[in-house]
PDB file of C-alpha atoms in Angstrom:
ATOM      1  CA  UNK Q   1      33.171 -78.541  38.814  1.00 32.00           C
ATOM      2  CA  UNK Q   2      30.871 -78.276  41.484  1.00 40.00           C
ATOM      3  CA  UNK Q   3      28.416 -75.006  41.266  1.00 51.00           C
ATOM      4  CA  UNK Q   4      28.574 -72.106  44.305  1.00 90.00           C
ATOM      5  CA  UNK Q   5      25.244 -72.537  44.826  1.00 95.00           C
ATOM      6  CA  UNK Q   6      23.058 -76.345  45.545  1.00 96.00           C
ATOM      7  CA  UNK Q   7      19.021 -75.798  44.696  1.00 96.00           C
ATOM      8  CA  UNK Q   8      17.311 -77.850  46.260  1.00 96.00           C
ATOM      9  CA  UNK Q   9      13.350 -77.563  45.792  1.00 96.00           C
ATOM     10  CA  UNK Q  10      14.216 -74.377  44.176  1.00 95.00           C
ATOM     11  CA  UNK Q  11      16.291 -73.078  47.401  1.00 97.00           C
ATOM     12  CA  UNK Q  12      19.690 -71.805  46.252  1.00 97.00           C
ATOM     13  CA  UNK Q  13      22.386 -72.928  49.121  1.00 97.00           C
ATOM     14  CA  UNK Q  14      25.882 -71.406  49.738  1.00 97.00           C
ATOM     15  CA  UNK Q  15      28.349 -74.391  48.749  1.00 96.00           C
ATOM     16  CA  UNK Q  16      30.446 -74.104  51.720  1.00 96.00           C
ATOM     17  CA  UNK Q  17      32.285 -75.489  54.767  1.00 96.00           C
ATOM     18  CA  UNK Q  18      31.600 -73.132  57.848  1.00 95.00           C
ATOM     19  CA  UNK Q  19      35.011 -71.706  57.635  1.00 96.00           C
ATOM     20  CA  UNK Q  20      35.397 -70.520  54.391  1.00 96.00           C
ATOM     21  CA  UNK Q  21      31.766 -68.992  55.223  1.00 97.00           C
ATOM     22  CA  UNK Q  22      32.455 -67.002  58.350  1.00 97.00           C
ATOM     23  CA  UNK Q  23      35.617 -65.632  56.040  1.00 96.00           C
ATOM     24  CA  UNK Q  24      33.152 -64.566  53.586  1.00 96.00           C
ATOM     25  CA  UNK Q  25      31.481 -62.671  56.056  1.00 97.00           C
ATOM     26  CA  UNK Q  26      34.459 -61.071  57.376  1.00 97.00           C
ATOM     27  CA  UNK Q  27      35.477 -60.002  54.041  1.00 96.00           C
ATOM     28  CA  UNK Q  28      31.871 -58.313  53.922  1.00 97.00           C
ATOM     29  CA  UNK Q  29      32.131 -56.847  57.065  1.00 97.00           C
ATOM     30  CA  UNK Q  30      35.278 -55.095  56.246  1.00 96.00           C
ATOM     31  CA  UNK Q  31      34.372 -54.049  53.406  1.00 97.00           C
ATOM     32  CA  UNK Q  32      31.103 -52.492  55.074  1.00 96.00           C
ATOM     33  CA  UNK Q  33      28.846 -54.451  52.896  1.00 97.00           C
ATOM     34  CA  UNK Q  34      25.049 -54.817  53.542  1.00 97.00           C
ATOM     35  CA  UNK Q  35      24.578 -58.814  53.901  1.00 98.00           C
ATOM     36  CA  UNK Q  36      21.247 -60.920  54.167  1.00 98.00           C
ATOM     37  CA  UNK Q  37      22.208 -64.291  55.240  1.00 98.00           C
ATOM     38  CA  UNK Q  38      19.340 -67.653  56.304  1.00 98.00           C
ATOM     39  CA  UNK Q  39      19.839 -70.736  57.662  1.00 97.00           C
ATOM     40  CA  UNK Q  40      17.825 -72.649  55.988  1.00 96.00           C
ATOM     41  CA  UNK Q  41      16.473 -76.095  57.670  1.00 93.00           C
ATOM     42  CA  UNK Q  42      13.440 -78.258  55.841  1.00 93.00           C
ATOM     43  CA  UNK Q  43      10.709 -76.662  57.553  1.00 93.00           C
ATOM     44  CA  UNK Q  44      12.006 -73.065  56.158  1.00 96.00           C
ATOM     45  CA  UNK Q  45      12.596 -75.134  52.268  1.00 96.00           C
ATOM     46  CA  UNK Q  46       8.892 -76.668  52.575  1.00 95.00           C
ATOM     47  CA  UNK Q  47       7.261 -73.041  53.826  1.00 95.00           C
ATOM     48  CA  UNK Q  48       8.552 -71.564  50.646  1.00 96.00           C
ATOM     49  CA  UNK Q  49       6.701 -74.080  48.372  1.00 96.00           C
ATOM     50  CA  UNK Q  50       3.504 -73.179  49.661  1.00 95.00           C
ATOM     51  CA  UNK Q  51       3.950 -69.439  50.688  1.00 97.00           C
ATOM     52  CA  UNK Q  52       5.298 -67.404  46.986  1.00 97.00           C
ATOM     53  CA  UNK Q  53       5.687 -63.771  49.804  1.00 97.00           C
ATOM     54  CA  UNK Q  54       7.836 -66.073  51.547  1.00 97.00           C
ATOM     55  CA  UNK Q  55      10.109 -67.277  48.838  1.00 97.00           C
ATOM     56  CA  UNK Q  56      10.234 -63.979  47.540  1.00 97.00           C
ATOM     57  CA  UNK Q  57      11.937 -63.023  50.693  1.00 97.00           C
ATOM     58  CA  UNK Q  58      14.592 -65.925  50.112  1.00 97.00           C
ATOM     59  CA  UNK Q  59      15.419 -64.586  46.758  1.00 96.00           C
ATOM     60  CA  UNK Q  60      16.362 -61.103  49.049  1.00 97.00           C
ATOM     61  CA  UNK Q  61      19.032 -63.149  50.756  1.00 97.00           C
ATOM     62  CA  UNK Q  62      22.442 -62.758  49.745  1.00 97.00           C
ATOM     63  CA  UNK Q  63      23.334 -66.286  51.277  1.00 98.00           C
ATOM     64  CA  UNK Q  64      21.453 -69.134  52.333  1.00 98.00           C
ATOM     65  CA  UNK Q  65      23.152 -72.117  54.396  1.00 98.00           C
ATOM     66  CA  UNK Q  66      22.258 -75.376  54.844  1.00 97.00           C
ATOM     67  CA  UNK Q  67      21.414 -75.199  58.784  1.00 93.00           C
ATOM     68  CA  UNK Q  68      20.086 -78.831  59.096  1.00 84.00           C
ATOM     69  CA  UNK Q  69      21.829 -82.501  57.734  1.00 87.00           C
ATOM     70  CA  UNK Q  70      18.209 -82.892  55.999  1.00 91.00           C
ATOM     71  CA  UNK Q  71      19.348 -80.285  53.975  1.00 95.00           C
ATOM     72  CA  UNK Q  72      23.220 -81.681  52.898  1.00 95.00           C
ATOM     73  CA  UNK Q  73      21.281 -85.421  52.646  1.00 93.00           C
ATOM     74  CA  UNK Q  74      19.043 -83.767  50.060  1.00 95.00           C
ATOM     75  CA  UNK Q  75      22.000 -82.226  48.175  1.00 95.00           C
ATOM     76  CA  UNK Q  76      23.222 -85.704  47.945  1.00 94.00           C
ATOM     77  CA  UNK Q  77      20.333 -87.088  46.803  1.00 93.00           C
ATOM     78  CA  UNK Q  78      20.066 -84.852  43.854  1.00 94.00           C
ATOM     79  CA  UNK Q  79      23.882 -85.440  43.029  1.00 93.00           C
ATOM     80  CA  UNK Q  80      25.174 -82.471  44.140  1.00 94.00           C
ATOM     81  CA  UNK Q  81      26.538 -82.526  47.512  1.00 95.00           C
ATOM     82  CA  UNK Q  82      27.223 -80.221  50.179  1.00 96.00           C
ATOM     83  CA  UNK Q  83      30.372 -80.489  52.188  1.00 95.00           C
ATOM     84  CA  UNK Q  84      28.734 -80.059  55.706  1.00 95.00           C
ATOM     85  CA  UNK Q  85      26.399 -78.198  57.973  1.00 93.00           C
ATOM     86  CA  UNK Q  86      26.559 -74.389  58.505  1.00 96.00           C
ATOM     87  CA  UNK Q  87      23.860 -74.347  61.250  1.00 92.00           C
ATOM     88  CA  UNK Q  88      23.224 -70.556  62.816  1.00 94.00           C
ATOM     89  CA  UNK Q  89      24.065 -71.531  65.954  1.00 94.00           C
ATOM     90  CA  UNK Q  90      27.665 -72.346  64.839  1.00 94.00           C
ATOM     91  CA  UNK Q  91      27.617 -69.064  63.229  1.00 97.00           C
ATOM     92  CA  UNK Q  92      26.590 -67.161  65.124  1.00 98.00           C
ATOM     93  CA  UNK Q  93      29.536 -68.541  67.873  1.00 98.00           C
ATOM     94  CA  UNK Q  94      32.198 -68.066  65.379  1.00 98.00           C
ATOM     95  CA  UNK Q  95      30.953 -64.686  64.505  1.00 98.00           C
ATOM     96  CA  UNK Q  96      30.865 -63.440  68.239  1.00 98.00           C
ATOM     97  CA  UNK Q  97      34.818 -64.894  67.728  1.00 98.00           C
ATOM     98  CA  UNK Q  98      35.302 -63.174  64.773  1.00 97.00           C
ATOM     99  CA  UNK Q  99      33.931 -59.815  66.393  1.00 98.00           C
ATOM    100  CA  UNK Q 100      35.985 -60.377  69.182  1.00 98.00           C
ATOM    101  CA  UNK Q 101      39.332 -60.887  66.899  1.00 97.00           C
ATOM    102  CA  UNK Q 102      38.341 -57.677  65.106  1.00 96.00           C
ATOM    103  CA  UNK Q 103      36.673 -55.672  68.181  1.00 97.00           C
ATOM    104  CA  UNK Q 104      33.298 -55.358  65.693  1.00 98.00           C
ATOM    105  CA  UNK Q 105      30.137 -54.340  66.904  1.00 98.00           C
ATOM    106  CA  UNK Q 106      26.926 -56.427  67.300  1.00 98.00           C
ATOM    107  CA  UNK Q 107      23.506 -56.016  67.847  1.00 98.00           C
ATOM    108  CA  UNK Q 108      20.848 -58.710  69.564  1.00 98.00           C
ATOM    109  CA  UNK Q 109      17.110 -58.908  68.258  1.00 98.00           C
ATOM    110  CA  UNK Q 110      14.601 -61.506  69.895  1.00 97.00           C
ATOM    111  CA  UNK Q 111      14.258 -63.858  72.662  1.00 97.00           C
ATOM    112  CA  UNK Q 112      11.861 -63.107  75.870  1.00 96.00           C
ATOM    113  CA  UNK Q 113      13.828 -60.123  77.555  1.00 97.00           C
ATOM    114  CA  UNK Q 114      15.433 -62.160  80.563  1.00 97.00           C
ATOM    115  CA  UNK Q 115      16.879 -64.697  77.786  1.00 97.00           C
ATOM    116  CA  UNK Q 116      17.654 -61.558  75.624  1.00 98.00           C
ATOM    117  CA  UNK Q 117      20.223 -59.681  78.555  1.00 98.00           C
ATOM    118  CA  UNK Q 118      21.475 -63.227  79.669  1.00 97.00           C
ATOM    119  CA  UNK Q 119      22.893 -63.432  76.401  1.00 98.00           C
ATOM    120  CA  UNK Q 120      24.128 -60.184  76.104  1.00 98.00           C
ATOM    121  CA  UNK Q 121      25.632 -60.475  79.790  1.00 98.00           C
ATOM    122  CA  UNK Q 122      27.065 -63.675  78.980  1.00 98.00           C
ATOM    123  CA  UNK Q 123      28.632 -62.672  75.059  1.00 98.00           C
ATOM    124  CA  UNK Q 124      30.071 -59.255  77.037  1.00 98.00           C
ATOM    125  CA  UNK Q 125      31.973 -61.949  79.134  1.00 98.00           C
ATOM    126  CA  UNK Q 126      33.009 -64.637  76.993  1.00 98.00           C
ATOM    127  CA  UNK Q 127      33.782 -61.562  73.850  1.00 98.00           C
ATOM    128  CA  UNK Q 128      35.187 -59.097  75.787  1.00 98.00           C
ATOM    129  CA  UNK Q 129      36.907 -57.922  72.420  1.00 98.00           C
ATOM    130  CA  UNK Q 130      32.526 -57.545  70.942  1.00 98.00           C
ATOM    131  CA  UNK Q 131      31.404 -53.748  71.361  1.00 98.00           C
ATOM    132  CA  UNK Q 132      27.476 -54.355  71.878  1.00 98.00           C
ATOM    133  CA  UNK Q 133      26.329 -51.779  69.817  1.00 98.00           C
ATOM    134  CA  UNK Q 134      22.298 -52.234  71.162  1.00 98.00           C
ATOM    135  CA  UNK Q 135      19.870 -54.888  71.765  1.00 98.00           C
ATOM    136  CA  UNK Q 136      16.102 -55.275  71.484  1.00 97.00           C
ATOM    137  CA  UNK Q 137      13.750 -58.422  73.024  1.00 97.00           C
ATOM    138  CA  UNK Q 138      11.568 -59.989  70.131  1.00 96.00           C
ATOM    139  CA  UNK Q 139       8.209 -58.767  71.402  1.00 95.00           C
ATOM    140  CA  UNK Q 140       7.907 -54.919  69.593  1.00 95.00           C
ATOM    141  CA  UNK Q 141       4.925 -53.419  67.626  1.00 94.00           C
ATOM    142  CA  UNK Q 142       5.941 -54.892  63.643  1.00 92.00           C
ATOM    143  CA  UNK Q 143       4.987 -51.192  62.441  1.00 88.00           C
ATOM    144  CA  UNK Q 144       7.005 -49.176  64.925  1.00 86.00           C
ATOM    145  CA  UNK Q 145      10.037 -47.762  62.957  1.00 90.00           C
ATOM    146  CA  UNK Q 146      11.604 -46.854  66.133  1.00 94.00           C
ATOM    147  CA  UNK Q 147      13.575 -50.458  66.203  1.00 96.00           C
ATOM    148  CA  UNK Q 148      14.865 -50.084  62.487  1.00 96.00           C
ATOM    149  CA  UNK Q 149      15.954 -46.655  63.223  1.00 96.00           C
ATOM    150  CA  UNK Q 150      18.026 -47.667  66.567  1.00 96.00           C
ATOM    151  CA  UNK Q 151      19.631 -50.077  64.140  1.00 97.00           C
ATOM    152  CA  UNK Q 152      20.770 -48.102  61.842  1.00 97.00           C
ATOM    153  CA  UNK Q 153      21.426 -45.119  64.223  1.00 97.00           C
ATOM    154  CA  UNK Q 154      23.780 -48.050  65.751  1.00 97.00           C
ATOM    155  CA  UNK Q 155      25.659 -49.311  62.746  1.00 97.00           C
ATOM    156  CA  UNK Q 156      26.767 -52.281  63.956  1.00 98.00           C
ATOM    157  CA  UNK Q 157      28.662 -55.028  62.033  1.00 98.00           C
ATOM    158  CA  UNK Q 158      26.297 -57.966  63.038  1.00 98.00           C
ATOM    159  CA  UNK Q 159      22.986 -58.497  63.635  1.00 98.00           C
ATOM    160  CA  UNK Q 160      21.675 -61.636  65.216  1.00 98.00           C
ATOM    161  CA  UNK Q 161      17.855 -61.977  64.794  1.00 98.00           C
ATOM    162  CA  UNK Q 162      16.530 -64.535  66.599  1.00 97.00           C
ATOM    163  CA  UNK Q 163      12.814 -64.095  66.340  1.00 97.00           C
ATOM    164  CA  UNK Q 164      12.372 -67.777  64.931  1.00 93.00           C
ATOM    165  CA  UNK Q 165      11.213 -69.293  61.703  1.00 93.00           C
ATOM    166  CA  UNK Q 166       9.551 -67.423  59.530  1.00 96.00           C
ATOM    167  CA  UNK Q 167       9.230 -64.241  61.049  1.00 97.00           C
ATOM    168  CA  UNK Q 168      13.357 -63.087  61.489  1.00 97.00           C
ATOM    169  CA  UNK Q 169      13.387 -63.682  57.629  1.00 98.00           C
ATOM    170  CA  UNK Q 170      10.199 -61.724  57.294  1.00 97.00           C
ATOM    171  CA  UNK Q 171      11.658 -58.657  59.992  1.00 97.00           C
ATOM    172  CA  UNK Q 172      14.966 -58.485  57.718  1.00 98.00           C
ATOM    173  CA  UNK Q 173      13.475 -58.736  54.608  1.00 97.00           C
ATOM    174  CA  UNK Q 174      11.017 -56.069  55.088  1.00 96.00           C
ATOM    175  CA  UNK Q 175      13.821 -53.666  56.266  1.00 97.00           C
ATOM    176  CA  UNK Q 176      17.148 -54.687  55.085  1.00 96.00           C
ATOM    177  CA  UNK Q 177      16.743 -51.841  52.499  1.00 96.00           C
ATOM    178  CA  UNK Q 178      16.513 -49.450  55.106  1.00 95.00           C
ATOM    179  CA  UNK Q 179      20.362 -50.331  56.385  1.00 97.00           C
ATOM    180  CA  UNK Q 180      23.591 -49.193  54.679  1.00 95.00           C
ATOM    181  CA  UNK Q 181      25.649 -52.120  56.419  1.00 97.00           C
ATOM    182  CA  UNK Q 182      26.082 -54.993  58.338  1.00 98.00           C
ATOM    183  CA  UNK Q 183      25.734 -58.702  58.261  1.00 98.00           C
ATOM    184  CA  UNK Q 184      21.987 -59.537  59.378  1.00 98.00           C
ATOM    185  CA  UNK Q 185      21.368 -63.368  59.992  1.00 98.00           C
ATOM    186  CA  UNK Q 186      18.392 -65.195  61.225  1.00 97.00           C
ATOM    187  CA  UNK Q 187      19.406 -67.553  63.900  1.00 96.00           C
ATOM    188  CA  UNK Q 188      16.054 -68.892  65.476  1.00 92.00           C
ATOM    189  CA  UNK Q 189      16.180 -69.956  69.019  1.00 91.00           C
ATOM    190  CA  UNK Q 190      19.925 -69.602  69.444  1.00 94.00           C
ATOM    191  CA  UNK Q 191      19.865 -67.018  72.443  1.00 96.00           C
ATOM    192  CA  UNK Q 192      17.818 -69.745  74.057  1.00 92.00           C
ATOM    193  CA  UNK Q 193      21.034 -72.131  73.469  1.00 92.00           C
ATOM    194  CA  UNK Q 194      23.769 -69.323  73.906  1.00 96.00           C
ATOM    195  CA  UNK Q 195      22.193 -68.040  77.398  1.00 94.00           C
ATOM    196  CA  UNK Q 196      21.418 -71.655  78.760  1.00 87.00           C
ATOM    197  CA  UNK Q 197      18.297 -71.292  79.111  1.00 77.00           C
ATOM    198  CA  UNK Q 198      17.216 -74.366  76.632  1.00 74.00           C
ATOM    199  CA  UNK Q 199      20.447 -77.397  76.289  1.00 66.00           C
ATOM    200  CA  UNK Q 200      21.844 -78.317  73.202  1.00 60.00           C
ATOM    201  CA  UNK Q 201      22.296 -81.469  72.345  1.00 56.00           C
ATOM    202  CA  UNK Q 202      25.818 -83.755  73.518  1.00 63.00           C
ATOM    203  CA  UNK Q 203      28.269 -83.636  71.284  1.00 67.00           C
ATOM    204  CA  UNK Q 204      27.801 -87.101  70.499  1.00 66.00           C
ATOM    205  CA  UNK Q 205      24.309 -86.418  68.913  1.00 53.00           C
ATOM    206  CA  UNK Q 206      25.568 -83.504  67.448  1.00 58.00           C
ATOM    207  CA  UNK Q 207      28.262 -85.773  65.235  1.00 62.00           C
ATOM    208  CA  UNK Q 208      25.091 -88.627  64.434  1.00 55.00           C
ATOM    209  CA  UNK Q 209      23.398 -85.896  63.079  1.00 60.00           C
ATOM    210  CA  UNK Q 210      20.612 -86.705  65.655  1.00 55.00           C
ATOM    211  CA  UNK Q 211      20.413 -83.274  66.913  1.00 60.00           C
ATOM    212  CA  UNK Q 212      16.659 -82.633  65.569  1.00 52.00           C
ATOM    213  CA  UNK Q 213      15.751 -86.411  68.071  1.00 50.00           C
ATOM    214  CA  UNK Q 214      17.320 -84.586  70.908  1.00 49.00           C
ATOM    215  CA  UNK Q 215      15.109 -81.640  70.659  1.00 57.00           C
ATOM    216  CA  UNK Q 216      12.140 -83.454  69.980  1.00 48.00           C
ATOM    217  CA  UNK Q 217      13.022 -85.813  73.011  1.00 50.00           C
ATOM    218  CA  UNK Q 218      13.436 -82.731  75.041  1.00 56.00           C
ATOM    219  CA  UNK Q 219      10.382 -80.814  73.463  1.00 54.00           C
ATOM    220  CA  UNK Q 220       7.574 -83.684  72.561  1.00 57.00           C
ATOM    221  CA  UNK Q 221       5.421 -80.567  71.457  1.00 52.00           C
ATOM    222  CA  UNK Q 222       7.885 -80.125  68.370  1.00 49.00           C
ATOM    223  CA  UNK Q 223       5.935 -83.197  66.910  1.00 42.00           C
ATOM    224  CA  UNK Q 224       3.971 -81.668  64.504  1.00 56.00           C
ATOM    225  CA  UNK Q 225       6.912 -79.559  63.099  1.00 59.00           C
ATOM    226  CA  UNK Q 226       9.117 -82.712  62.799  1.00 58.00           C
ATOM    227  CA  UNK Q 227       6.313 -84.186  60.173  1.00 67.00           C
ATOM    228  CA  UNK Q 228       7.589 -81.900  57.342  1.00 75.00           C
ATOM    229  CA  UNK Q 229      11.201 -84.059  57.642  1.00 74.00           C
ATOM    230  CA  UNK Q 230       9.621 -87.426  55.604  1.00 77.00           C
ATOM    231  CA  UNK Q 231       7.705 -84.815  53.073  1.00 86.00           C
ATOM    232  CA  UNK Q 232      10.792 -82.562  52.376  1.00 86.00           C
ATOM    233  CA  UNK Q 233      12.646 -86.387  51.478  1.00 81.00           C
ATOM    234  CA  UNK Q 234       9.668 -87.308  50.038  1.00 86.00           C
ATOM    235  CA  UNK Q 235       9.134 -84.282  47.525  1.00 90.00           C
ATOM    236  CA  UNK Q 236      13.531 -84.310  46.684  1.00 91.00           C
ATOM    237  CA  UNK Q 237      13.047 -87.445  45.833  1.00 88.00           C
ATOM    238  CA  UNK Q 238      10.000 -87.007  43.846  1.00 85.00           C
ATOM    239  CA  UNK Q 239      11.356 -84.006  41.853  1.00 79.00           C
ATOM    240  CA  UNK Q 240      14.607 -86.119  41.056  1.00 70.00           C
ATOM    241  CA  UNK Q 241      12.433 -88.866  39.672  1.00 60.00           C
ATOM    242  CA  UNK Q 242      10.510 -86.713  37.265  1.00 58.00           C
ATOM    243  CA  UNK Q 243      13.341 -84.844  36.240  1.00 67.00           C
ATOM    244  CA  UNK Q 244      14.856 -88.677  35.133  1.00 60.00           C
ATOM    245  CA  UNK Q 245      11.806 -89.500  33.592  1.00 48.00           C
TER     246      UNK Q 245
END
């Protein structure tokens, strides 16, 4: 029997394909349940090891997906394997679909503001079925109440946060409790994606797995980041072998 939840490096992840998933969140959203969902790549895993406020914050999170294959490779190293990917960029596209199906409301936090109303311009187009319920760039004074209370004020069903790694976990943590409802997920640089303003990757690398290369062939800068890939394999594999000896 395979367990609901894969803990990897102490990390519990949703054991889920993306469908069954975005029903889950559905089912929370009609039931006007207050939901805490990350996508959690290696960087986010390492970051916890070393930062105990930070992890702290993960245990707030009422589901945590495996947004990265160095994530479901690590599940399968330990021997308990995770069925696929549920990056937030594919989440956040089939929730926009889902909103659409059930004319839900959404709300948009992050981005630079030109990125910010090019992607609510373009998810008013493609979701015509979305009510927009508010939006907010990701450049706002941490302290200022004023964004928490336009949030709630709002009520909206979804809220994407895409203030990037680790500071859209750190926003909703700090102020989930303030909410009565809605699904809040931290999606990174996915308004940068959704508004075309930075490419995905093909398809093809997208199905090798080899989405990660195509951003760092795009973005050389993300070198440094990319380093914690060979220590996150390095320290599964390291915790497996103690735990056999």
């Amino acid at each position: 029997m395979i367990s609901k939840f894969v803990h990897i490096l102490g990390v519990p992840f949703i054991n889920t394909t993306q469908k069954d998933f975005i029903a889950t969140l559905e089912t929370h959203v009609a039931k006007q349940e207050k939901t805490f969902v990350v996508t959690a790549n290696p960087e986010i895993v390492m970051h916890s090891l070393k930062d105990e406020t930070y992890k702290q914050i993960l245990a707030k999170a009422t589901y945590i997906t495996a947004d990265g294959i160095g994530i479901v490779k690590a599940a399968a190293i330990i021997g308990e394997p995770l069925p696929e990917r549920v990056s937030g960029y594919d989440v956040m596209l089939d929730l926009l679909e889902a909103a659409n199906k059930n004319h839900s409301s959404v709300f948009f936090l992050g981005a630079a503001e030109e990125v910010l109303q090019a992607t609510v311009k373009k998810a008013k187009q493609d979701y015509p079925g979305i009510k927009v319920a508010g939006s907010h760039n990701g450049f706002f004074d941490w302290n200022d109440h004023q964004l928490p209370q336009q949030i709630k004020n709002a009520a909206p069903d979804f809220v994407f946060v895409a203030l990037g790694f680790p500071r859209q976990e750190q926003w909703i943590g700090a102020n989930i409790d303030q909410f009565d409802k809605g699904v809040f997920i931290g999606i990174g640089g996915s308004f940068d994606v959704f508004s075309g303003s930075v490419k995905r990757a093909p398809e093809m690398w997208q199905k090798m797995n080899l989405e990660w290369f195509y951003r760092l062939v795009k973005q050389p800068s993300r070198w440094k980041r990319m380093l914690v890939l060979p220590k996150f394999a390095a320290t599964v594999i390291g915790r497996k072998a103690l735990r056999k000896g």
